[in-house]
N, C-alpha and C. Protein backbone atom coordinates (compact mmCIF):
# COMPACT_ATOMS: atom_id res chain seq x y z
N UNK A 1 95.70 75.25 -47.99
CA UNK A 1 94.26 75.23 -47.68
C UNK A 1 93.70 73.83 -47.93
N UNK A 2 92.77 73.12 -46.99
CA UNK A 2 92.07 71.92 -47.09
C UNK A 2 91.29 71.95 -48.11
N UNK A 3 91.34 71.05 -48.79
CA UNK A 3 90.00 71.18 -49.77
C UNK A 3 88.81 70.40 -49.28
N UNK A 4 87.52 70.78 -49.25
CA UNK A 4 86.27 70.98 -49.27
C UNK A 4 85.71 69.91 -50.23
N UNK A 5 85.70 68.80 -50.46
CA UNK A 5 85.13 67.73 -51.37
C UNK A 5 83.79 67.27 -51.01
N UNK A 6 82.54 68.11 -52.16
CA UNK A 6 81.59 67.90 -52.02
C UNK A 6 80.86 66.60 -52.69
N UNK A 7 80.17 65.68 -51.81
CA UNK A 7 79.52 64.17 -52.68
C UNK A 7 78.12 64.56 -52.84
N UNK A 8 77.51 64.80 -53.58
CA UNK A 8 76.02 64.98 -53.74
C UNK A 8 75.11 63.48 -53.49
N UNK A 9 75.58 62.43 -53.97
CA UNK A 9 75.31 61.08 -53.76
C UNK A 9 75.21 60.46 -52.35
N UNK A 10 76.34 61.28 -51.55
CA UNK A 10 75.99 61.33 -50.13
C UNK A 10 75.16 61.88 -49.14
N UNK A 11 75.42 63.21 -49.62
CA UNK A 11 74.13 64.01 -48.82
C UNK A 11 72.60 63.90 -49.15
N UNK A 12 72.94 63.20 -50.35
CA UNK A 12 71.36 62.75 -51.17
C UNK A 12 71.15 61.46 -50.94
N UNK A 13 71.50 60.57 -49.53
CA UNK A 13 71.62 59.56 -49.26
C UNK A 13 70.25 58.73 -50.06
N UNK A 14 69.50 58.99 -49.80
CA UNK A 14 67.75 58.50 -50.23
C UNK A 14 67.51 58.19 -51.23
N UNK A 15 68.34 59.00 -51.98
CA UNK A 15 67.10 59.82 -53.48
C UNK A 15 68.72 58.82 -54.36
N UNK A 16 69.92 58.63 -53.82
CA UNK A 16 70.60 57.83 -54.69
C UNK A 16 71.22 56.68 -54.18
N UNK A 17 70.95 56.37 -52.82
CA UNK A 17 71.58 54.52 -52.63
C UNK A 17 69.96 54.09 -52.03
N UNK A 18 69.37 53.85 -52.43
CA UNK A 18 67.86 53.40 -52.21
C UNK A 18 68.54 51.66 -52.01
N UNK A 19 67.40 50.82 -51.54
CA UNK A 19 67.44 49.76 -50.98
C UNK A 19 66.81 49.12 -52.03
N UNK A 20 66.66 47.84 -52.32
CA UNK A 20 65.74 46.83 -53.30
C UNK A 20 64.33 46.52 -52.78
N UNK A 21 63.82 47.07 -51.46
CA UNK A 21 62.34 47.54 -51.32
C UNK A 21 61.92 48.75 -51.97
N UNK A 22 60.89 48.82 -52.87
CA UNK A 22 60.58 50.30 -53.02
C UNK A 22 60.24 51.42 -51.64
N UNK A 23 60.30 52.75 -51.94
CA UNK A 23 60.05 53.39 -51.09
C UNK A 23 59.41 54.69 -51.64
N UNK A 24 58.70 55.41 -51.02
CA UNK A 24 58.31 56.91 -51.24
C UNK A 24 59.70 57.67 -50.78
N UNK A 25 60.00 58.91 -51.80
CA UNK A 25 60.12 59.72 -51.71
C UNK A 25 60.23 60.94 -52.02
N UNK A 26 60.88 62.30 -51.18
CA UNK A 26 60.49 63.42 -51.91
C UNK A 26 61.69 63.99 -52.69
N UNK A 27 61.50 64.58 -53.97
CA UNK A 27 62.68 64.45 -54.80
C UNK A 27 62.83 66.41 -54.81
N UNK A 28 63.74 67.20 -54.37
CA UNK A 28 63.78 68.55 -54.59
C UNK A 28 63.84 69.04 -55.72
N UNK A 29 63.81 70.10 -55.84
CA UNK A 29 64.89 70.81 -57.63
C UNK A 29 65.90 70.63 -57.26
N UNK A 30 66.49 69.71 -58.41
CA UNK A 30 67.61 69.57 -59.34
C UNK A 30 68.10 70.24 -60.33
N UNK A 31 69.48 70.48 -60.35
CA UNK A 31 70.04 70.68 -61.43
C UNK A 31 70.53 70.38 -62.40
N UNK A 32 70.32 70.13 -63.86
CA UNK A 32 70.87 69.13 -64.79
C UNK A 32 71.05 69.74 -66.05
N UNK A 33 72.37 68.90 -66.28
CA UNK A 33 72.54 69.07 -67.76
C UNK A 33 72.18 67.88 -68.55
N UNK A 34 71.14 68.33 -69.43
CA UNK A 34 70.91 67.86 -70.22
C UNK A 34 70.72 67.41 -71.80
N UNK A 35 70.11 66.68 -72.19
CA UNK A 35 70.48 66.19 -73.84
C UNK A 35 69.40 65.40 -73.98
N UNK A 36 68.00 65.60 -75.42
CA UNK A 36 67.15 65.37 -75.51
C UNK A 36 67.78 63.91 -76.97
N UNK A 37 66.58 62.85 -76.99
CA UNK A 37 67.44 62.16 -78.06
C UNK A 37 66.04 61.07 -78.47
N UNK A 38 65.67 60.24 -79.52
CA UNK A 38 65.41 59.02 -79.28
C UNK A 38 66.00 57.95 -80.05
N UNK A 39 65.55 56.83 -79.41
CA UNK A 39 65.79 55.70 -80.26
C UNK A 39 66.37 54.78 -79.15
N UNK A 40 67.31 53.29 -79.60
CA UNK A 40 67.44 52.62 -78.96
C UNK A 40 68.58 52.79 -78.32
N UNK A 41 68.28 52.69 -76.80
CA UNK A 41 70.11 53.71 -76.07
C UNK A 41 71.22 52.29 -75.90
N UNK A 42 70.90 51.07 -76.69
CA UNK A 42 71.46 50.03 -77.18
C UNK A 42 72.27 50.23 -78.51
N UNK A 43 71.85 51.11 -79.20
CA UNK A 43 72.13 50.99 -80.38
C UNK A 43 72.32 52.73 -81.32
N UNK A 44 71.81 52.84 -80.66
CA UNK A 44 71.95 54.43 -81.01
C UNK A 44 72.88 55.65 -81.13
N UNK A 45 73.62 55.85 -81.93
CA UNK A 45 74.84 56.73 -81.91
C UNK A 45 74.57 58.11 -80.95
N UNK A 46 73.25 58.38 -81.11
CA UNK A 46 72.94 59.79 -80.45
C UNK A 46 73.08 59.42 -79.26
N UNK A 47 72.34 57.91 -78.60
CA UNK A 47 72.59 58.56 -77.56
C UNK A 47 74.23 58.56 -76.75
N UNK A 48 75.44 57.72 -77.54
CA UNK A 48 76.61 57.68 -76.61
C UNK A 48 76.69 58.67 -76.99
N UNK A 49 76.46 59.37 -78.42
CA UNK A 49 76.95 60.56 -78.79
C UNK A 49 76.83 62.11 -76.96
N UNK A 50 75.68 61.65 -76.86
CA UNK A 50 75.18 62.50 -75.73
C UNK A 50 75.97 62.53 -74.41
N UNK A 51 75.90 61.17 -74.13
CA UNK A 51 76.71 60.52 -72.97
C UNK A 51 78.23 61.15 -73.05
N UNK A 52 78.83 61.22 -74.14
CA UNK A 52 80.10 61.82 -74.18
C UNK A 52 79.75 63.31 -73.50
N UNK A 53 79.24 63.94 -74.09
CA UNK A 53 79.53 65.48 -74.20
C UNK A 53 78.32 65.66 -72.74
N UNK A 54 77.67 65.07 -72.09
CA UNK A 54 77.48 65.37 -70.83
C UNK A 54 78.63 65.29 -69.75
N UNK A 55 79.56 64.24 -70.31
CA UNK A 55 80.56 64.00 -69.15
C UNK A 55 82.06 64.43 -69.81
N UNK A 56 81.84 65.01 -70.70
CA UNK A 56 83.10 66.64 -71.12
C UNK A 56 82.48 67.71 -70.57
N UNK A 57 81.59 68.18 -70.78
CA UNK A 57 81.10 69.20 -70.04
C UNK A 57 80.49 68.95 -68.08
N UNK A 58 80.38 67.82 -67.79
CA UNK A 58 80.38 68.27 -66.38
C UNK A 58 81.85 67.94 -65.53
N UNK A 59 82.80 67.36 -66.30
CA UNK A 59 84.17 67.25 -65.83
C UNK A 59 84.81 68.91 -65.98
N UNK A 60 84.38 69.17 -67.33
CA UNK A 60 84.81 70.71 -67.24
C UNK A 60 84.42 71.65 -66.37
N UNK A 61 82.88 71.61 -65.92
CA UNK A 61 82.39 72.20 -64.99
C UNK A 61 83.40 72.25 -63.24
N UNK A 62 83.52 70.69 -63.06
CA UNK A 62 83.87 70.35 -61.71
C UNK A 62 85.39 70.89 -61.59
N UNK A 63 86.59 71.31 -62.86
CA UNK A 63 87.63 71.84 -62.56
C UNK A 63 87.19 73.77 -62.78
N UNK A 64 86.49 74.06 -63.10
CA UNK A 64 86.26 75.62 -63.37
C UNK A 64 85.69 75.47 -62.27
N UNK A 65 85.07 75.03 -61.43
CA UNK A 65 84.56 74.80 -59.76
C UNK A 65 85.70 75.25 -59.18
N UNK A 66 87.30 74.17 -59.24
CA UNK A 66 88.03 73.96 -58.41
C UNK A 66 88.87 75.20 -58.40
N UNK A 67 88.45 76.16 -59.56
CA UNK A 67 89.84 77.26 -59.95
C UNK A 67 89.17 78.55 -59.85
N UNK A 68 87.83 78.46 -59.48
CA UNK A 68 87.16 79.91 -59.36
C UNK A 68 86.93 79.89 -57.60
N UNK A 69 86.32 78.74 -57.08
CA UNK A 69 85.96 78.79 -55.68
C UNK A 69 87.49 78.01 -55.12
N UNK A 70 87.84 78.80 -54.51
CA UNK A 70 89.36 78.15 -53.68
C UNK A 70 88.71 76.91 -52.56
N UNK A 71 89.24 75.51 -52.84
CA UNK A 71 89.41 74.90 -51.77
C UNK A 71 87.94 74.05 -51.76
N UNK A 72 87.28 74.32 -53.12
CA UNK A 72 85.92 73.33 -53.20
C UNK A 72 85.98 72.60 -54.42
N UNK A 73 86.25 71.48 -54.12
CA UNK A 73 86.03 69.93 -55.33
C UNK A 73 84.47 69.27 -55.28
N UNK A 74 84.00 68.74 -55.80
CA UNK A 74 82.90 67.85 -56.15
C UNK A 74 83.07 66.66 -56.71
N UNK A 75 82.23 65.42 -56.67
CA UNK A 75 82.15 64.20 -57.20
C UNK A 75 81.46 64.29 -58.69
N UNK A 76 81.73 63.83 -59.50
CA UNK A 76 80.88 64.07 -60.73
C UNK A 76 79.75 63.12 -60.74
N UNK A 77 78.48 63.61 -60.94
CA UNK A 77 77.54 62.29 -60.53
C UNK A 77 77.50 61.55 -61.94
N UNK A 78 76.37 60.34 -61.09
CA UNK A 78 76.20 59.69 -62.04
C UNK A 78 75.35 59.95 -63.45
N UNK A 79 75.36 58.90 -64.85
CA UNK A 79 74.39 59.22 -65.69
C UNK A 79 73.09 58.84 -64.71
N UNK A 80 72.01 59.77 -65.82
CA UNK A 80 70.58 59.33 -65.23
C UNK A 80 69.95 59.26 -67.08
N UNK A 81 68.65 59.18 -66.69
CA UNK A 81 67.99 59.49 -67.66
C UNK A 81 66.53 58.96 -67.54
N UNK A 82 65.54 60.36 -68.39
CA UNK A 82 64.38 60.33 -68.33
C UNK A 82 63.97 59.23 -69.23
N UNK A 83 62.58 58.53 -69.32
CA UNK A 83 62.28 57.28 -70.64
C UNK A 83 60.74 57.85 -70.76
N UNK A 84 60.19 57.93 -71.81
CA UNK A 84 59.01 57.71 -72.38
C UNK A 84 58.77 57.61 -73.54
N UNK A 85 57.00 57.28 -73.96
CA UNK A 85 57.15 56.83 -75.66
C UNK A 85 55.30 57.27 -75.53
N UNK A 86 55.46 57.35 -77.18
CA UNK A 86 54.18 57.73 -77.41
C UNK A 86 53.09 56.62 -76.83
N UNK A 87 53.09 55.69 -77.36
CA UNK A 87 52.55 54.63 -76.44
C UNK A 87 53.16 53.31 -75.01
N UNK A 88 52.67 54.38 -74.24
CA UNK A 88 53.78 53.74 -73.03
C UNK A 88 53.88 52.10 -72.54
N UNK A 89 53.20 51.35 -73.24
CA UNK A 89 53.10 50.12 -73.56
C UNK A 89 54.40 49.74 -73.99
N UNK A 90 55.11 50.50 -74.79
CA UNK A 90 56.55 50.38 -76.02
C UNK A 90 57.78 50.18 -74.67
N UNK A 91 57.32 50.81 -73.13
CA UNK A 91 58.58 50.88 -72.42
C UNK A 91 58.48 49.57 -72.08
N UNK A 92 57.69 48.56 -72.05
CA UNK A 92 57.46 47.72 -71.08
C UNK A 92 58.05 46.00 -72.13
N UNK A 93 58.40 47.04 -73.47
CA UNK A 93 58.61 45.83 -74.68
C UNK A 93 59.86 45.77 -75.09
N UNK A 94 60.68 45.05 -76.04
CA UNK A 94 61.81 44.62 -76.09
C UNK A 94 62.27 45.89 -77.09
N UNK A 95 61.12 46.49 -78.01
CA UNK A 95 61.51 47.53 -78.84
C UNK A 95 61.74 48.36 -78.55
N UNK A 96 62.66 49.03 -78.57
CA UNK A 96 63.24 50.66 -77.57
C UNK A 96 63.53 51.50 -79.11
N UNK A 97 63.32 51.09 -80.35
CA UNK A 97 63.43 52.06 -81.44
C UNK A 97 62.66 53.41 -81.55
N UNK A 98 61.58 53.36 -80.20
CA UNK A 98 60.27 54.58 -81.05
C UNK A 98 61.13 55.34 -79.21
N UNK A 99 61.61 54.60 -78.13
CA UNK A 99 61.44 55.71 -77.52
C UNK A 99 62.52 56.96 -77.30
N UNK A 100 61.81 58.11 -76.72
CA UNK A 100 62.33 59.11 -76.09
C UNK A 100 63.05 59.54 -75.34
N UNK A 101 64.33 59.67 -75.35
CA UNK A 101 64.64 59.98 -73.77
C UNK A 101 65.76 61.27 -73.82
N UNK A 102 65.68 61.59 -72.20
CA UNK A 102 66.82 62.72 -71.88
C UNK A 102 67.89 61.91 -71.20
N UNK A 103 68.96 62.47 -71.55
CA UNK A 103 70.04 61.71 -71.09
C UNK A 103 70.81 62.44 -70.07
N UNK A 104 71.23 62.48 -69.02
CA UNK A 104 71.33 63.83 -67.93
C UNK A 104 72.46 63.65 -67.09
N UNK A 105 72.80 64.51 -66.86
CA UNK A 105 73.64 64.55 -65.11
C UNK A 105 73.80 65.50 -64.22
N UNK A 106 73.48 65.24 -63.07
CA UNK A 106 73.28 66.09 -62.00
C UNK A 106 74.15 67.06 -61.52
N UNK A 107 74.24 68.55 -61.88
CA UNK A 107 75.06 69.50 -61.10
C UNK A 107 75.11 69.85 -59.38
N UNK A 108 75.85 69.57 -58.49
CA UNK A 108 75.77 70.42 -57.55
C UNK A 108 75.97 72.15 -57.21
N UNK A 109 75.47 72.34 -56.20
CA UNK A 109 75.07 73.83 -56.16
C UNK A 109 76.46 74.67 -56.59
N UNK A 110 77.52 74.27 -56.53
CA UNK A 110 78.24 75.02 -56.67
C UNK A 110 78.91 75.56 -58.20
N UNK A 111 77.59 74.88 -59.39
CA UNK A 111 78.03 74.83 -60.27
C UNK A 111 76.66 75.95 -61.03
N UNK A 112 76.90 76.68 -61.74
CA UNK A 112 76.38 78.02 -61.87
C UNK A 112 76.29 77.96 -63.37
N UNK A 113 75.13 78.59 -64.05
CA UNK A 113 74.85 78.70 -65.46
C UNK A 113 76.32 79.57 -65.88
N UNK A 114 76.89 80.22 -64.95
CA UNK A 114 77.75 80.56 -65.60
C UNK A 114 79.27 79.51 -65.66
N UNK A 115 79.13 78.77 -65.03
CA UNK A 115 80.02 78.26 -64.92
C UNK A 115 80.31 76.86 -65.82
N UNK A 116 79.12 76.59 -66.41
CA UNK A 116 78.41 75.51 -67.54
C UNK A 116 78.63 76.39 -68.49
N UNK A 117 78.36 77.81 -69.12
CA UNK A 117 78.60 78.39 -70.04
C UNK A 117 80.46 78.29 -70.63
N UNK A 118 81.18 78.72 -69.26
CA UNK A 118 82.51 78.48 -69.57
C UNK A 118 83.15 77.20 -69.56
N UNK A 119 82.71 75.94 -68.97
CA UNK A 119 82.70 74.86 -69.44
C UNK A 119 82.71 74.37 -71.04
N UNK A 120 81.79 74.51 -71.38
CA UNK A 120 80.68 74.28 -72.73
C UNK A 120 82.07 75.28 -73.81
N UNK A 121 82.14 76.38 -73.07
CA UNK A 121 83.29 76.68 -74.56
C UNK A 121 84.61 76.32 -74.44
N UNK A 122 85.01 75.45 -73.12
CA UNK A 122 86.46 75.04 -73.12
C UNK A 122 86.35 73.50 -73.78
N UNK A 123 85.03 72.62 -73.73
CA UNK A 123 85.20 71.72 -74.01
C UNK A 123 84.47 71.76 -75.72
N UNK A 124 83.65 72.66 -75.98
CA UNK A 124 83.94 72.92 -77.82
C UNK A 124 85.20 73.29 -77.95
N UNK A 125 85.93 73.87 -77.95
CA UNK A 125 87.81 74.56 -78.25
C UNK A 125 88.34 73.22 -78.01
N UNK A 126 88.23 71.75 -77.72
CA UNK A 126 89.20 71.59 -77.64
C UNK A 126 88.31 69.64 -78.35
N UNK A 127 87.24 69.56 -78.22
CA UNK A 127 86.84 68.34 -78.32
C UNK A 127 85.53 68.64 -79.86
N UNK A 128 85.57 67.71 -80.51
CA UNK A 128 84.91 68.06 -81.54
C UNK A 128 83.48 66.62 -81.22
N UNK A 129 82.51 67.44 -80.74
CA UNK A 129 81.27 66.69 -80.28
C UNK A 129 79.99 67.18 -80.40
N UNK A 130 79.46 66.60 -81.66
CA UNK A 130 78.15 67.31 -82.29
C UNK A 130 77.33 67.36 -81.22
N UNK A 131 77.10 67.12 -80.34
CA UNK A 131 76.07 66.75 -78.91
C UNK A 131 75.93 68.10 -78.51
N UNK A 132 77.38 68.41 -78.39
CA UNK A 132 77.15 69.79 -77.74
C UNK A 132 76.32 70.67 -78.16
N UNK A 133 76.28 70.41 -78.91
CA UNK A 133 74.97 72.03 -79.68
C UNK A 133 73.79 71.74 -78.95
N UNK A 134 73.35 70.91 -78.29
CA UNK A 134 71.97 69.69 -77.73
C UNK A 134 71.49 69.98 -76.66
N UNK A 135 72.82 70.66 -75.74
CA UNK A 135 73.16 70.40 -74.82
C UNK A 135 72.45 71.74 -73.67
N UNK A 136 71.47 71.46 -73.08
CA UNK A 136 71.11 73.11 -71.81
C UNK A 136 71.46 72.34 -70.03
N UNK A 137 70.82 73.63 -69.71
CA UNK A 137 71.41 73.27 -68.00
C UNK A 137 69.87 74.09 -67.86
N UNK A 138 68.68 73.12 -67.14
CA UNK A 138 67.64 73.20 -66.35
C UNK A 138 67.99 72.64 -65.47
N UNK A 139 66.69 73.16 -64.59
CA UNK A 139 66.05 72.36 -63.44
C UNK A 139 65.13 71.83 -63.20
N UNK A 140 65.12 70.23 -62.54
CA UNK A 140 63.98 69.40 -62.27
C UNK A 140 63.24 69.22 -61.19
N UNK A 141 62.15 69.45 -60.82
CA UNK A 141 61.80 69.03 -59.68
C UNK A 141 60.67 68.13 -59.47
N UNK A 142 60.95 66.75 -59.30
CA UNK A 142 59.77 65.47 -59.60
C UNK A 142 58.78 65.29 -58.37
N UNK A 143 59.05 66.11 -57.33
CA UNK A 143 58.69 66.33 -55.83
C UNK A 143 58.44 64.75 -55.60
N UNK A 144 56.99 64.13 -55.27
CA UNK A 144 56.62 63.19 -54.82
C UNK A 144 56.90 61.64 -55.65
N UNK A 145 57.52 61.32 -55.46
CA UNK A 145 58.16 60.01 -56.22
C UNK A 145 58.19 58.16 -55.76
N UNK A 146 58.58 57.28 -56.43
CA UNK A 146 58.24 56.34 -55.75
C UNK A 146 59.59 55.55 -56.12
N UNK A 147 60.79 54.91 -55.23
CA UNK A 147 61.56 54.29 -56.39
C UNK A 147 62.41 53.10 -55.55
N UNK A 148 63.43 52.49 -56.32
CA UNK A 148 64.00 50.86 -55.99
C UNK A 148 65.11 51.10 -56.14
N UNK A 149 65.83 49.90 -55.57
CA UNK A 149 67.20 49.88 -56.34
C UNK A 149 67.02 48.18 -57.74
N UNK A 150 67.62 48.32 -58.26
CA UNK A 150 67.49 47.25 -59.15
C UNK A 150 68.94 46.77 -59.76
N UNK A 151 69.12 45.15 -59.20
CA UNK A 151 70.71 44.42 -59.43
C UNK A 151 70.50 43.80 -60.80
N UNK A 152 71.43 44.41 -61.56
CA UNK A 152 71.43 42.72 -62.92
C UNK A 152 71.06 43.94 -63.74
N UNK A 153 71.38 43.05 -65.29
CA UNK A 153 71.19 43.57 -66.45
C UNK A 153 69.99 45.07 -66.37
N UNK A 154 70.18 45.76 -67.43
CA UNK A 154 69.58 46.89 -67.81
C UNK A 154 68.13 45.97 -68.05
N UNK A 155 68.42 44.61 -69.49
CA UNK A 155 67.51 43.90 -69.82
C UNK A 155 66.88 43.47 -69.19
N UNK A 156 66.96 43.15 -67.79
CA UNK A 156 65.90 42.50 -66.51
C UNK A 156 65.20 43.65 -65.49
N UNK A 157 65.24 44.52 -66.35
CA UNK A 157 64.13 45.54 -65.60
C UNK A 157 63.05 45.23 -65.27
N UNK A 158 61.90 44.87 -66.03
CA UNK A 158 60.89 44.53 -66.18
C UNK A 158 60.31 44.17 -64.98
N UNK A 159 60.50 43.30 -64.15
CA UNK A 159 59.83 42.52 -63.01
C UNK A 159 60.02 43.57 -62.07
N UNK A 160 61.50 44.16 -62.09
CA UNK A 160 61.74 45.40 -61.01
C UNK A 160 60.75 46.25 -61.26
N UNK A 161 60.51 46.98 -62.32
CA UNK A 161 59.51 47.70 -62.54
C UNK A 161 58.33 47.57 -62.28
N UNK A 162 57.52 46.56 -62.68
CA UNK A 162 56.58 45.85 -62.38
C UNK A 162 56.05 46.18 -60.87
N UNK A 163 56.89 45.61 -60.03
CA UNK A 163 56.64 45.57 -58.75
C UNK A 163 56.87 47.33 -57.57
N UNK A 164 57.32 47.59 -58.64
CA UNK A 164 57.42 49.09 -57.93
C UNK A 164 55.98 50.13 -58.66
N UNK A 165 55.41 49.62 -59.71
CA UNK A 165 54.18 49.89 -60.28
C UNK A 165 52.94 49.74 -59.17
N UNK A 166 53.22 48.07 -58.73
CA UNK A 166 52.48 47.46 -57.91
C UNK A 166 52.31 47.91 -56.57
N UNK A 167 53.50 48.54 -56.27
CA UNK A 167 53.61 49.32 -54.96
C UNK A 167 53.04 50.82 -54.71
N UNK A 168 53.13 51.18 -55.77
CA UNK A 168 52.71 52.33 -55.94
C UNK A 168 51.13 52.18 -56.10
N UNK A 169 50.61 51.52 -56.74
CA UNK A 169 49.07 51.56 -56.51
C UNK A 169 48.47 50.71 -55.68
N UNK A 170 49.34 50.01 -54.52
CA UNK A 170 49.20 49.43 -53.40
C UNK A 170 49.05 50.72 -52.05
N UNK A 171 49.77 51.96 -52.26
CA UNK A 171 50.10 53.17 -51.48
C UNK A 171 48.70 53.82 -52.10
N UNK A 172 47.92 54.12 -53.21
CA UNK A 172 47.33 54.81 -53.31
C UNK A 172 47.50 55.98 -54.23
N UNK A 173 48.66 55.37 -55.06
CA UNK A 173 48.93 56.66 -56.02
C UNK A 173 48.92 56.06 -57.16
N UNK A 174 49.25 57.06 -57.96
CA UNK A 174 49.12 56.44 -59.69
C UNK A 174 51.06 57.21 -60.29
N UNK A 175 51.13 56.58 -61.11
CA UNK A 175 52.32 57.33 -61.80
C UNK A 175 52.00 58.62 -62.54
N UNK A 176 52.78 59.48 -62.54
CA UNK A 176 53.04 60.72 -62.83
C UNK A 176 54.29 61.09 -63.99
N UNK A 177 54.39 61.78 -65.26
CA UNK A 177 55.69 62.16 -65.28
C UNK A 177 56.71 60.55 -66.13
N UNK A 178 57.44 60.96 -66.31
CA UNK A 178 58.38 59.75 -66.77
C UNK A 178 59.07 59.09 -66.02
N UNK A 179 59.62 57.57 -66.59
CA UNK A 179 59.87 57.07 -66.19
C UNK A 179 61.70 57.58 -65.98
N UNK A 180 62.35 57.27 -64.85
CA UNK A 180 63.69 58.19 -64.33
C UNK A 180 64.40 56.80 -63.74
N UNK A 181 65.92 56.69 -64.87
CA UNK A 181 67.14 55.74 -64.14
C UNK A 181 68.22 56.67 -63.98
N UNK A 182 68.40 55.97 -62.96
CA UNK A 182 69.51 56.37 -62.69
C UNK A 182 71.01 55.03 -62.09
N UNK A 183 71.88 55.48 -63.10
CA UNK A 183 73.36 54.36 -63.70
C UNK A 183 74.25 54.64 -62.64
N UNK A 184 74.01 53.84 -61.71
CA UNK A 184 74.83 53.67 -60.30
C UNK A 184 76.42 53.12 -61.10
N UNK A 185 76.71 52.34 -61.59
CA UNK A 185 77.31 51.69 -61.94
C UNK A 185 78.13 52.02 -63.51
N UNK A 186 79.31 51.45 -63.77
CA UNK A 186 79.98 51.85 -65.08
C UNK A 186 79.59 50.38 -65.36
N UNK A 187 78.79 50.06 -67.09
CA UNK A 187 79.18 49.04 -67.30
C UNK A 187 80.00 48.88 -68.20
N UNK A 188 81.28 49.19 -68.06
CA UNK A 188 82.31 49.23 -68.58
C UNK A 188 82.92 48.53 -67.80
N UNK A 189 82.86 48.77 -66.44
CA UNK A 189 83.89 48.31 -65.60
C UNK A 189 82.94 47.13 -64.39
N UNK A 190 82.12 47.18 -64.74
CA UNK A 190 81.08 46.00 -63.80
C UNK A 190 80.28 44.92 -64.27
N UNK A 191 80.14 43.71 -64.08
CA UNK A 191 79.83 42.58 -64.51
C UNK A 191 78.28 43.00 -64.62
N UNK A 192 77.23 42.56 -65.90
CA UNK A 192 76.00 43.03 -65.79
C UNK A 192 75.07 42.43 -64.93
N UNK A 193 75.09 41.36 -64.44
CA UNK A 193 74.60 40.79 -63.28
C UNK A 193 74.89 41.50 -61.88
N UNK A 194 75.56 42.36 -61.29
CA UNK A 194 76.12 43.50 -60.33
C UNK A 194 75.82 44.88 -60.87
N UNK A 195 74.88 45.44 -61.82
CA UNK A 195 74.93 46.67 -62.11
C UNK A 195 73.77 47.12 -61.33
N UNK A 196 74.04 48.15 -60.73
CA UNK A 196 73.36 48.90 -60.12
C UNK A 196 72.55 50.21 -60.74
N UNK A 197 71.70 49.94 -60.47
CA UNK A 197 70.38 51.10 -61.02
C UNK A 197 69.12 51.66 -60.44
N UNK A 198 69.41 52.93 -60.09
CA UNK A 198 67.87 53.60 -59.19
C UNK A 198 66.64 53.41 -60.69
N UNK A 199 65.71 52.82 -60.06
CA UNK A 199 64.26 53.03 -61.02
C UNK A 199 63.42 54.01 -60.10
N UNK A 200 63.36 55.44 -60.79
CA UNK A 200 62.34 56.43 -60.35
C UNK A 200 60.96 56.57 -60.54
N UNK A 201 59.96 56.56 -60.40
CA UNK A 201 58.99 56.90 -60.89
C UNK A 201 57.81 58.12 -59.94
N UNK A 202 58.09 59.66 -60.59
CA UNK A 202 57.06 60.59 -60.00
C UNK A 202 55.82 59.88 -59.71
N UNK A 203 54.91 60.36 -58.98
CA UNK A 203 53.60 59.75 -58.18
C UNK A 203 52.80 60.58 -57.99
N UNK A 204 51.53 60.77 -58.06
CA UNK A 204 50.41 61.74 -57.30
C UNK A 204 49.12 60.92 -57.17
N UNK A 205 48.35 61.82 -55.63
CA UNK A 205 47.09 60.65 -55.52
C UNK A 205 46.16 60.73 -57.09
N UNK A 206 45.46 59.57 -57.09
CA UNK A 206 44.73 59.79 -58.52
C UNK A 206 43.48 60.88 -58.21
């Protein structure tokens, strides 16, 4: 039998290879597993701590995919993650100690609360990762959104941001909701000047 290899990144052409012009768009419900955390995602044990056990549990997911539904594989997406802070001034500053964030990754449809449940206990039985206890499977739906692509360091956000702020209240809207990246790129394996990153930001008229 052929196998069926589903890319969510593809069929979601829009919403994940965006261009370095900002653009409107509309974002559906999503599915995600997620992991709530703060502090600096520079420096912070929680959050690789998180980062691990999102991507044990959605690797586990994508083979309990391959062994329950005959003949259907998936791409594992990328990290994302939500950002905010009590005073949202703090995102726009070098100090990332006070903020908030969810640390996430995107399920495709073929992946089922139940199928995250049996995940979640093959990868406790076998991996010892305090995260997991952290760890649920919601859904997001940011509907009306505004977002970029952005090249180079994590640290050179700022101007990207900036200007997709600027665009957005150039269109007539105001920001909504948190601020949403999404980690095109491993920087493990990519020079930080080449890293690729969606900057999201929900929108509604004021």
């Amino acid at each position: 039998m052929q196998r069926v290899k589903i890319d969510p990144k593809r069929e979601m052409h829009e919403l994940y290879a965006p261009t370095q012009q900002p653009a409107i768009v509309e974002v559906p419900e999503l599915h995600f597993l997620q992991i709530d955390g703060r502090g600096d995602p520079n420096t912070s044990p929680d959050f690789r701590a998180a980062i691990a056990a999102l991507y044990s549990v959605s690797y586990a997911a994508k083979f309990a995919v391959q062994r329950s539904i005959a003949g259907v594989d998936f791409t594992v997406m990328p990290l994302e993650a939500l950002w905010w802070a009590d005073d949202l001034s703090q995102l726009a500053s070098s100090e990332k100690s006070d903020w908030y964030w969810t640390a996430m990754i995107m399920q495709p449809e073929p992946v089922t609360a139940q199928i995250i449940d049996k995940a979640l206990s093959e990868v406790t039985a076998k991996k010892d990762l305090p995260a997991l206890e952290l760890l649920r499977f919601e859904s997001l739906r940011e509907g009306t959104a505004a977002q970029v692509l952005h090249i180079g360091p994590y640290a050179d956000e700022g101007p990207t941001t900036a200007r997709l702020h600027a665009f957005i209240a150039e269109h007539g809207y105001a920001p909504v909701g948190k601020h949403h990246e999404i980690y095109l790129s491993d920087p493990g394996r990519c020079a930080p000047e080449k890293l690729r990153t969606v900057i999201r930001q929900p929108i509604a008229a004021p």
